[in-house]
Coordinates of N, CA and C in Angstrom, one line a residue:
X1 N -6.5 1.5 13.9 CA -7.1 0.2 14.3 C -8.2 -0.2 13.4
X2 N -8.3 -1.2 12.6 CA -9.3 -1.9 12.0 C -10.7 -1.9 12.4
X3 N -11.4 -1.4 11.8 CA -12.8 -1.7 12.0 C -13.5 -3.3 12.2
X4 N -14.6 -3.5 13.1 CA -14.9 -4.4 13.0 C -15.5 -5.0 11.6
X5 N -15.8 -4.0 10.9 CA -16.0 -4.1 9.1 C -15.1 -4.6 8.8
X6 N -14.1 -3.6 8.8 CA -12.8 -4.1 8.2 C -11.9 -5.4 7.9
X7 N -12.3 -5.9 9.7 CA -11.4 -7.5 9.2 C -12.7 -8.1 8.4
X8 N -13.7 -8.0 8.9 CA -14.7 -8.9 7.8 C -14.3 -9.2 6.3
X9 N -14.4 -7.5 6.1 CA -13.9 -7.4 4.3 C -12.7 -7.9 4.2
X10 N -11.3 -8.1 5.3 CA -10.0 -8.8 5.1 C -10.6 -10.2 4.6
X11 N -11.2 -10.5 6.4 CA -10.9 -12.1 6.0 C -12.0 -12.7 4.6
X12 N -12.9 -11.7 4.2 CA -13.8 -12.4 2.9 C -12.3 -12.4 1.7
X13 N -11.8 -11.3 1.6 CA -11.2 -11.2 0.6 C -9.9 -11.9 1.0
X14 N -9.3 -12.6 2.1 CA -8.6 -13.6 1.8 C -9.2 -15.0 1.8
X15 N -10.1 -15.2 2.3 CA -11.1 -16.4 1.9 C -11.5 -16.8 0.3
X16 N -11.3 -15.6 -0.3 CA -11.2 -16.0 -1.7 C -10.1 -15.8 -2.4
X17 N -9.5 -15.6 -1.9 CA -8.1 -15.9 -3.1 C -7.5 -16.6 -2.5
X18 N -7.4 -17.7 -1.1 CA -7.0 -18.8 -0.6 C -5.9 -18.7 0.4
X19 N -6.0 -17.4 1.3 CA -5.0 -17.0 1.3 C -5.7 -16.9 3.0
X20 N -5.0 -17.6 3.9 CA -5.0 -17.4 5.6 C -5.9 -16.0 5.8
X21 N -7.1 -15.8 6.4 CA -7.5 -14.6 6.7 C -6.7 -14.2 8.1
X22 N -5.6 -14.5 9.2 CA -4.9 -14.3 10.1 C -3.6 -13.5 9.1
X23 N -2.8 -14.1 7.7 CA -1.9 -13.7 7.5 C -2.1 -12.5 6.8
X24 N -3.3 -12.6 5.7 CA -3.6 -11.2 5.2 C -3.8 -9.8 6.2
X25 N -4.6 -10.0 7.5 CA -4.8 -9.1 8.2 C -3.5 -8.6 8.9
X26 N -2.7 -9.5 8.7 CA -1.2 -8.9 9.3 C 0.0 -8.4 8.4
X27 N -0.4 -8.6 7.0 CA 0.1 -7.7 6.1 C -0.7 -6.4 5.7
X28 N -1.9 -6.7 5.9 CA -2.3 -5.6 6.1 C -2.9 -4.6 6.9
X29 N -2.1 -4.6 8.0 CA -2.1 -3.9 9.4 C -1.1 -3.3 9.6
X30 N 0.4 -4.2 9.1 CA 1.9 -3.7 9.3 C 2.0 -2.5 7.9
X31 N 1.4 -3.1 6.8 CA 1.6 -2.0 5.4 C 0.7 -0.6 5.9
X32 N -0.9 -0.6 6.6 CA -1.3 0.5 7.1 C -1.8 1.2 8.5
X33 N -0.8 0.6 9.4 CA -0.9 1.0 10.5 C -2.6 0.9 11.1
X34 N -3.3 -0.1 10.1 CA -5.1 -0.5 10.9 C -5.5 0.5 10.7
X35 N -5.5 1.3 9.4 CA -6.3 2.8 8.6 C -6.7 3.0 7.5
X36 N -7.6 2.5 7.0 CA -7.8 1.9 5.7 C -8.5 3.1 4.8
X37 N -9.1 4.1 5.6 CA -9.6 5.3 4.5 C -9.3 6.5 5.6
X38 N -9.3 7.8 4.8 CA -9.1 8.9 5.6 C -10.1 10.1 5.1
X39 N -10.7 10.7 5.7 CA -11.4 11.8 5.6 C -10.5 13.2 4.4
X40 N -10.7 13.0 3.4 CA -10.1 14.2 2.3 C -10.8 14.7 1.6
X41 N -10.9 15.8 1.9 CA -12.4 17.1 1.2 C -13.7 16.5 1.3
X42 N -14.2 16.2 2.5 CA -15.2 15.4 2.4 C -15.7 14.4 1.5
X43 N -14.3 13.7 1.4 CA -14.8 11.9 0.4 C -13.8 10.8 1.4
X44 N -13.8 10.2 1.3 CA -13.0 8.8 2.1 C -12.4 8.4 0.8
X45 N -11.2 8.6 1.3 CA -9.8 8.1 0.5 C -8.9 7.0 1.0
X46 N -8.3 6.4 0.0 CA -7.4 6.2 0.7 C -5.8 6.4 0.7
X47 N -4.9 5.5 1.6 CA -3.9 6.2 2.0 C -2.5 5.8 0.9
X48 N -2.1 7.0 0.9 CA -0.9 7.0 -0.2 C 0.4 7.4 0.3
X49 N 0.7 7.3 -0.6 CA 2.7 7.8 -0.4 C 3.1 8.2 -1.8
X50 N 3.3 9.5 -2.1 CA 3.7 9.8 -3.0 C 5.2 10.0 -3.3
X51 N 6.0 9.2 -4.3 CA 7.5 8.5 -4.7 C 8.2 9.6 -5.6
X52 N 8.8 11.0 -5.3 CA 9.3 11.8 -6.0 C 10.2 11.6 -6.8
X53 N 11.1 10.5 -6.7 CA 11.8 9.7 -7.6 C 11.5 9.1 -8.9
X54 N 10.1 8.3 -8.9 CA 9.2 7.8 -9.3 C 8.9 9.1 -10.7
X55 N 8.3 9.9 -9.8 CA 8.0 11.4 -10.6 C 9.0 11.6 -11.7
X56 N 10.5 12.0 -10.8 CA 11.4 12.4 -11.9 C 11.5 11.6 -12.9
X57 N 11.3 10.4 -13.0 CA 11.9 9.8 -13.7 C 10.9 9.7 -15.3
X58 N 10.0 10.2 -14.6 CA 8.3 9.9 -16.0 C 8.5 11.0 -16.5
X59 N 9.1 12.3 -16.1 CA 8.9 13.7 -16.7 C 10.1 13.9 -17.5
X60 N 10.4 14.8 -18.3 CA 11.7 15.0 -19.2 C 11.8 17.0 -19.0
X61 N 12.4 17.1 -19.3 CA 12.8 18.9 -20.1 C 11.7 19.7 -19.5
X62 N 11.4 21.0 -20.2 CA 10.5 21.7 -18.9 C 9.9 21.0 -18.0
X63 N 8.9 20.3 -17.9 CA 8.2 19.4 -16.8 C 8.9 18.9 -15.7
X64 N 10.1 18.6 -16.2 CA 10.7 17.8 -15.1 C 11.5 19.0 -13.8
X65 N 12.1 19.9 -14.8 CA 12.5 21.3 -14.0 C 11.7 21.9 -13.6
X66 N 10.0 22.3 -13.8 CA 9.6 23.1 -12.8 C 9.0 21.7 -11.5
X67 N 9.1 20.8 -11.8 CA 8.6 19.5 -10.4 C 10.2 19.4 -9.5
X68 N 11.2 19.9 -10.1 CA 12.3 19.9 -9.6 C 12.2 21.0 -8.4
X69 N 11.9 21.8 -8.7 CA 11.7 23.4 -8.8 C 11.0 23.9 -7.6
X70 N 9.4 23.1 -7.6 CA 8.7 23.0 -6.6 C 8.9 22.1 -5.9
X71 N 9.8 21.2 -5.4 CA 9.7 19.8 -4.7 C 9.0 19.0 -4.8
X72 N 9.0 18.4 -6.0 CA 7.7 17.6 -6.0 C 8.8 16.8 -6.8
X73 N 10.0 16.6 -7.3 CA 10.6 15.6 -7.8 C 12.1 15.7 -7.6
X74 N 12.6 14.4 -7.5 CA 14.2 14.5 -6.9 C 14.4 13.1 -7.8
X75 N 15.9 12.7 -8.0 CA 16.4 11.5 -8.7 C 16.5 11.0 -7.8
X76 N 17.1 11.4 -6.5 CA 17.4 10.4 -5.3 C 15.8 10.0 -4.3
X77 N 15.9 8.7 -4.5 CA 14.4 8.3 -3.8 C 14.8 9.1 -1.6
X78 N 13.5 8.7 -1.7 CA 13.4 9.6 -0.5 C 13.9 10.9 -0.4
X79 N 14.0 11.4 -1.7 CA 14.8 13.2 -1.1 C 13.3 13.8 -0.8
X80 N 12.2 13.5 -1.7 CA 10.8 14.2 -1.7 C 10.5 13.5 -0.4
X81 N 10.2 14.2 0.8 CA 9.5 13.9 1.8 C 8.1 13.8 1.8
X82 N 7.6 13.1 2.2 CA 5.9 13.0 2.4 C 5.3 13.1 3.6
X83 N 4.7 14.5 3.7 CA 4.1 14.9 5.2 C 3.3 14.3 5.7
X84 N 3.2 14.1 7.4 CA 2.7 13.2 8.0 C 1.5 12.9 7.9
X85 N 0.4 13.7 7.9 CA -0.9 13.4 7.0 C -1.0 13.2 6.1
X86 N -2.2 12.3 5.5 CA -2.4 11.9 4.4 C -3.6 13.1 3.6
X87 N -4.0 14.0 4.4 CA -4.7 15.0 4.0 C -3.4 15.8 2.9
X88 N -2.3 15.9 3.5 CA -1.0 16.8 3.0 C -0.5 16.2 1.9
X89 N -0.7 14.9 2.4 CA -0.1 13.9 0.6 C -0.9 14.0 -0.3
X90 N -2.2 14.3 0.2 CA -3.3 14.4 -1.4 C -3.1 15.5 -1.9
X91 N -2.5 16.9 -0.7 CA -2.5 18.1 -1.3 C -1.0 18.0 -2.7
X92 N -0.2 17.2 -1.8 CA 1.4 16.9 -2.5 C 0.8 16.4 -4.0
X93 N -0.2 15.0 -4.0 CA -0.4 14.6 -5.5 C -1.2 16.0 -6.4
X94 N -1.9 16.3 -5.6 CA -2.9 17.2 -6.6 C -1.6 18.1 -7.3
X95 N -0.8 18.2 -6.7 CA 0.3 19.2 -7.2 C 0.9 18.7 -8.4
X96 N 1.4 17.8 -8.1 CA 2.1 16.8 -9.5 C 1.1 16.7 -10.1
X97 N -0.7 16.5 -10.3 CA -1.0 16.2 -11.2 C -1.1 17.4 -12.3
X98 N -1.3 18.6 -11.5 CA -1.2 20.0 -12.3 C -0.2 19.9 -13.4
X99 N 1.3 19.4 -12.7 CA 2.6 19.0 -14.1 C 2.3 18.2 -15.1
X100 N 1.8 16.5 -14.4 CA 1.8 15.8 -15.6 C 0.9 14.5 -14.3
X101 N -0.8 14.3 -14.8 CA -1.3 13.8 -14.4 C -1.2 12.1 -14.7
X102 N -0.7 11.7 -15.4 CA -0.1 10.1 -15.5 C 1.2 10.0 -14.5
X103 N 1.7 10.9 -14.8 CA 3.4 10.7 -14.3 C 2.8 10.7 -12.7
X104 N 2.4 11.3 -12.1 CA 1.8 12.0 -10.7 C 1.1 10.2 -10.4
X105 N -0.3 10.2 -11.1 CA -1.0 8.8 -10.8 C 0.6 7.4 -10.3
X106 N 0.7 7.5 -11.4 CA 2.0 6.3 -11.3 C 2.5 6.4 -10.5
X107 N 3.5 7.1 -9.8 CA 4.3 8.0 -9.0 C 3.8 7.4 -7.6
X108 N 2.7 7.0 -6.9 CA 2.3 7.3 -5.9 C 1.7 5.6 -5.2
X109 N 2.2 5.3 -4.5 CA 1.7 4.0 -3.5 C 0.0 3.7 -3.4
X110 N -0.6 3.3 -3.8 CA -2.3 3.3 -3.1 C -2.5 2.3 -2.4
X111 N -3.4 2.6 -1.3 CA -3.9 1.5 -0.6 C -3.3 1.0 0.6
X112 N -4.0 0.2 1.7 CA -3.4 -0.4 2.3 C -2.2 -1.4 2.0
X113 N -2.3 -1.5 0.9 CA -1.2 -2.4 0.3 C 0.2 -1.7 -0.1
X114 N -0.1 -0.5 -0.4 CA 1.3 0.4 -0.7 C 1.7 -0.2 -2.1
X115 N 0.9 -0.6 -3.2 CA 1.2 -0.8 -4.1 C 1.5 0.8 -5.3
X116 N 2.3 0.4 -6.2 CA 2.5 1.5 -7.1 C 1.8 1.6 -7.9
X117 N 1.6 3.2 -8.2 CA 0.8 3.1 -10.0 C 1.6 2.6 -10.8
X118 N 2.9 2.9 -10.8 CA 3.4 2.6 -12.2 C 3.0 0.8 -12.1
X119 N 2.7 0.3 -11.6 CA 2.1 -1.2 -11.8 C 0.7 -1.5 -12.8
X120 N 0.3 -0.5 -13.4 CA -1.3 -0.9 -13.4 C -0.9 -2.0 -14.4
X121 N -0.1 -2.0 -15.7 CA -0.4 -2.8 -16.6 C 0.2 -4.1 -16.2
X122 N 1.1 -4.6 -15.2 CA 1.3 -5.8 -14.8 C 0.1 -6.6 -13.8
X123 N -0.4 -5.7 -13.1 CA -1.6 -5.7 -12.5 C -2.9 -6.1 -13.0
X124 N -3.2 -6.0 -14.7 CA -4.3 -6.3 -15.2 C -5.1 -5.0 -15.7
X125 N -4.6 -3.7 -15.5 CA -5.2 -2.6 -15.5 C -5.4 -2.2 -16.9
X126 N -6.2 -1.3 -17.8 CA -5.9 -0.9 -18.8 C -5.4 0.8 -18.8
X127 N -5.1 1.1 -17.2 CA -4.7 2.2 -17.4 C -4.5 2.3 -15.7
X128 N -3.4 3.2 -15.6 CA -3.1 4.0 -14.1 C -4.6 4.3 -13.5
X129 N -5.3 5.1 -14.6 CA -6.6 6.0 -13.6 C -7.4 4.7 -13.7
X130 N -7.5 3.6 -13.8 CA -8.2 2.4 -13.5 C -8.1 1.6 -12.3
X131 N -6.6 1.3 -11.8 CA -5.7 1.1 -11.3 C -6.6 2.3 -9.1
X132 N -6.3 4.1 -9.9 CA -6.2 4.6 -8.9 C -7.9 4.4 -8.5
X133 N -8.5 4.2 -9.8 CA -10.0 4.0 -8.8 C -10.1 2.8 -8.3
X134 N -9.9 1.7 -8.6 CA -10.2 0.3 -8.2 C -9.8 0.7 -5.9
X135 N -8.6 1.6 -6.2 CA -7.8 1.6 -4.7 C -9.0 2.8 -4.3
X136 N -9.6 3.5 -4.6 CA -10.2 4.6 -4.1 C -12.0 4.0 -3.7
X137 N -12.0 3.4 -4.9 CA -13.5 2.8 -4.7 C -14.0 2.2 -3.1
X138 N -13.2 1.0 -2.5 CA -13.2 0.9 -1.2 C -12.1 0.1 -0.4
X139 N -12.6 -0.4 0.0 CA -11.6 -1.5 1.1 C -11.2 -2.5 0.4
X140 N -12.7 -3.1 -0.1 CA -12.0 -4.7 -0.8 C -11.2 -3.8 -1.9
X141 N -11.5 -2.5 -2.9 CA -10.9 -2.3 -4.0 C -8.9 -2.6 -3.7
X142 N -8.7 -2.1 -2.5 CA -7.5 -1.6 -2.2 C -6.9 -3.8 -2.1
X143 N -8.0 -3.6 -1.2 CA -7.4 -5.6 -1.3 C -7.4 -6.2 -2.1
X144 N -8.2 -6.3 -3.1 CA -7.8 -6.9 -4.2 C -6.6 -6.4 -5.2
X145 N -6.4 -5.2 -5.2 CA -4.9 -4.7 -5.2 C -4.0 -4.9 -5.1
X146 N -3.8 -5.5 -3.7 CA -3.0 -6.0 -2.7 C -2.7 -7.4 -3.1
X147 N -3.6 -8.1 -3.6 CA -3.6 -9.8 -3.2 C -3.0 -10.1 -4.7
X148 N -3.6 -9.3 -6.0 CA -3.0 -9.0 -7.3 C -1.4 -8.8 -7.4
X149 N -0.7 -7.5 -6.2 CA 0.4 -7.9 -6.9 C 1.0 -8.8 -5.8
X150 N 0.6 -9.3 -5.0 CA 1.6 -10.1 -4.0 C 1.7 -11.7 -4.6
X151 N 0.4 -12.1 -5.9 CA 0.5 -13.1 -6.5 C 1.4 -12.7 -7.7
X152 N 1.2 -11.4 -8.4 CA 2.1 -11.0 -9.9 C 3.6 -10.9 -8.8
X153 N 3.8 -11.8 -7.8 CA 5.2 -11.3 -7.6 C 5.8 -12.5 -7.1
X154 N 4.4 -13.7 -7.0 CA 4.9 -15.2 -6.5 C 5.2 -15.5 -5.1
X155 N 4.2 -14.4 -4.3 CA 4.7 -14.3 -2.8 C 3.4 -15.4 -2.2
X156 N 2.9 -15.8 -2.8 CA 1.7 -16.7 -2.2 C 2.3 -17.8 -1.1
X157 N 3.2 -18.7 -2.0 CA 3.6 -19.8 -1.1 C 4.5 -18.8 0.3
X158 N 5.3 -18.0 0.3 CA 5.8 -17.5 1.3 C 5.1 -17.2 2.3
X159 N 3.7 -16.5 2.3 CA 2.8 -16.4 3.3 C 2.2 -18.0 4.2
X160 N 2.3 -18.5 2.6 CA 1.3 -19.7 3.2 C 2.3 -20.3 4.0
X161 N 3.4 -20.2 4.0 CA 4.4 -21.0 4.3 C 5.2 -20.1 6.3
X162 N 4.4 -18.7 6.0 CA 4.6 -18.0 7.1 C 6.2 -17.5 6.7
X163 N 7.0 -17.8 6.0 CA 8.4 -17.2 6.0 C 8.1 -15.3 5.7
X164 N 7.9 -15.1 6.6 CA 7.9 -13.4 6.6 C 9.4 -12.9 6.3
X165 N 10.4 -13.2 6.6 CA 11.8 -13.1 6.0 C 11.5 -12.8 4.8
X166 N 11.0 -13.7 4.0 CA 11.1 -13.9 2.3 C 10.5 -12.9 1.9
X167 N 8.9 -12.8 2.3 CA 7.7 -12.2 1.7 C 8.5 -10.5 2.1
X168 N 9.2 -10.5 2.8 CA 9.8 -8.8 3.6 C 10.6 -8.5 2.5
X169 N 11.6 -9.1 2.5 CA 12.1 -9.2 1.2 C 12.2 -8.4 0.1
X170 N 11.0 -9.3 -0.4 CA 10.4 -9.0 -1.8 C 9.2 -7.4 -2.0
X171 N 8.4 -7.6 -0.4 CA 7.5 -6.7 -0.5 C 8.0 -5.0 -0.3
X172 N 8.8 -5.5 1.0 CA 9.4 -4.1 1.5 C 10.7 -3.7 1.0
X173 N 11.5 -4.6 0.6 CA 12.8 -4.2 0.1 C 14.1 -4.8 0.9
X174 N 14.9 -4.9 0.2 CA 16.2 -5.5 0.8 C 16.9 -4.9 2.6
X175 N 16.0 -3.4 2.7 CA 16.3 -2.7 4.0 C 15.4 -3.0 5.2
X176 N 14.6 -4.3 4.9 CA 13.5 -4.7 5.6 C 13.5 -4.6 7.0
X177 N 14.7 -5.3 7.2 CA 15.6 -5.4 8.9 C 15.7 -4.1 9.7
X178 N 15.7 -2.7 8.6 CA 15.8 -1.7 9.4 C 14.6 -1.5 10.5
X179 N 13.5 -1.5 9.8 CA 11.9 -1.1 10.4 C 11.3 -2.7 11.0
X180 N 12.0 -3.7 11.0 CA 11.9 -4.7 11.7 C 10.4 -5.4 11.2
X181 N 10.6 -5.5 9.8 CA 8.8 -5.6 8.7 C 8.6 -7.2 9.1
X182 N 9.6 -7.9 9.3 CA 9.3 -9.1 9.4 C 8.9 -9.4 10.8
X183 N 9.7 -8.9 11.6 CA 9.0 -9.5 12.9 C 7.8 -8.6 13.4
X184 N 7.7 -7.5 13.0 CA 5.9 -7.0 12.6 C 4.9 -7.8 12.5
X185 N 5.3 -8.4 11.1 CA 4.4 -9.6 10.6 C 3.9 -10.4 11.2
X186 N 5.4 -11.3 11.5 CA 4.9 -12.4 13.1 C 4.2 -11.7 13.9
X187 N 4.6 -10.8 14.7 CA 3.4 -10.5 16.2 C 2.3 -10.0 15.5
X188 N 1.8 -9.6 14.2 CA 0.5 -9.7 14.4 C -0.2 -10.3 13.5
X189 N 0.8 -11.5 13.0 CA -0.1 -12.7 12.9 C -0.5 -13.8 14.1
X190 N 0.2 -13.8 14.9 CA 0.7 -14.3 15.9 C -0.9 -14.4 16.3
X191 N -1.3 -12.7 16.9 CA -2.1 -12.1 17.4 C -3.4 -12.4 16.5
X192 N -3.3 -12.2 15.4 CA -4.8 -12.3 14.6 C -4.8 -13.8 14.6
X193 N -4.1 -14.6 14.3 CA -4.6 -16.2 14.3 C -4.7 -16.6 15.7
X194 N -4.5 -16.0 16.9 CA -4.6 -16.5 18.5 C -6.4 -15.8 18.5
X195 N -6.7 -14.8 18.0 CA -8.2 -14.2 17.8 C -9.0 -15.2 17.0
X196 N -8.2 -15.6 15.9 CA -9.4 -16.5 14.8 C -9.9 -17.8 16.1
X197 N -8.4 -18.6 16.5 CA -8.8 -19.2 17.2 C -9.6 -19.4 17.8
X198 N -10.1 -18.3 18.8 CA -10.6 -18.0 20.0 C -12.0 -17.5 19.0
X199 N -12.3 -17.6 18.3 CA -13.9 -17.1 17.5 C -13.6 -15.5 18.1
X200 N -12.9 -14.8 18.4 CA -12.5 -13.1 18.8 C -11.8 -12.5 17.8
X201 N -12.3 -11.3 17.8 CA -10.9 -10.6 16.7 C -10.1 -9.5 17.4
X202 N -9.3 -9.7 16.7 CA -8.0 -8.7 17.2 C -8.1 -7.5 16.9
X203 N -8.0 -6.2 17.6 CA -8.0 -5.3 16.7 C -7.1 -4.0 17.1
X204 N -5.7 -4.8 18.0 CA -4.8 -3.6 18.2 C -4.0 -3.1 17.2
X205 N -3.5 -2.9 16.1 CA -3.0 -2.0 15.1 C -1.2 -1.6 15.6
X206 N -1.0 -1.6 14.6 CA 0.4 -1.0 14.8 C 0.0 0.8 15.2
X207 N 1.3 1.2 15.1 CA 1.4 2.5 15.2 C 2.1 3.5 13.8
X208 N 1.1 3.2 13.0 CA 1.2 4.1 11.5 C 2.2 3.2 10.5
X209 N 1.6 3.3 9.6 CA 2.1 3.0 8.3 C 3.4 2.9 8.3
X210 N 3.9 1.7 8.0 CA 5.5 0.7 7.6 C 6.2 2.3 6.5

């Protein structure tokens, strides 16, 4: 569930990129379950998904066989599972980065936005490890993230327009319908713009990360 900080830093950082603070808070509630950093080795992180597919595909010849070897890389996406804490997923990256610390960075979702490293250079980045601090730095880092590639992808007018179908789509992938991403969206924009209304904020959260 969102901090009362939290929608603040939402709705500032959709107030400046032009963007509904009701619809931003509802993509970004449904992408992280209303959890925006997590307690790891005593520093506040945030939350990732590490893409074992992803992995295989950056590594070649030795590298790629011992990441095969340990589970930490498969050709078929989703064969690498990602344990239900996010304490366990940082343990999962630290592992890959031992093999090959770019391929590992890339490899891995950051932020409430569930954006990818391998994105940094369409993103603006001059590198992945720029990329993973901008998402580690803080809240807005991870939002501006977020708002970067949902415009490098032309999803602006969809939001503005509320077509969550579309924006599902594009964001979550052609299997959107399975996990029901779009009508997510609706109930808790529904919900955050019935709060803006009312000068109240909303702050019941999904139940864990899309």
């Amino acid at each position: 569930m969102f901090s009362q900080q939290d929608i603040r830093d939402i709705r500032d950082e959709a107030q400046q990129a032009g963007i509904e603070p009701a619809v931003l808070l509802a993509v970004a509630e449904v992408e992280s379950g209303g959890v925006c950093l997590y307690r790891i080795n005593g520093r506040s992180e945030p939350p990732i998904r590490f893409e074992g597919h992803y992995f295989d595909q950056r590594l070649s010849g030795a590298q790629r066989q011992v990441a095969r070897s340990r589970g930490l890389a498969n050709p078929a996406a989703g064969a690498v599972r990602n344990p239900a804490s996010q304490a366990a997923r940082w343990q999962l990256l630290e592992a890959a980065i031992a093999i090959d610390r770019q391929a590992a960075l890339e490899s891995v979702s950051w932020g409430i936005g569930q954006v990818m490293g391998a994105h940094w250079k369409c993103l603006g980045h001059d590198s992945v490890e720029a990329l993973a601090a901008e998402a580690r730095a803080c809240l807005k880092g991870q939002l501006r993230l977020m708002i970067r590639f949902i415009g490098h992808n032309n999803l602006m007018p969809a939001l503005a327009q509320h077509d969550w179908k579309r924006f599902a789509r594009a964001y979550n992938g052609p299997k959107f319908t399975q996990n029901r991403y779009d009508a997510k969206l609706a109930l808790a924009w529904r919900r955050f713009a019935a709060a803006e209304s009312r000068g109240t904020t909303a702050t019941g959260g999904q139940s864990g990360p899309v």
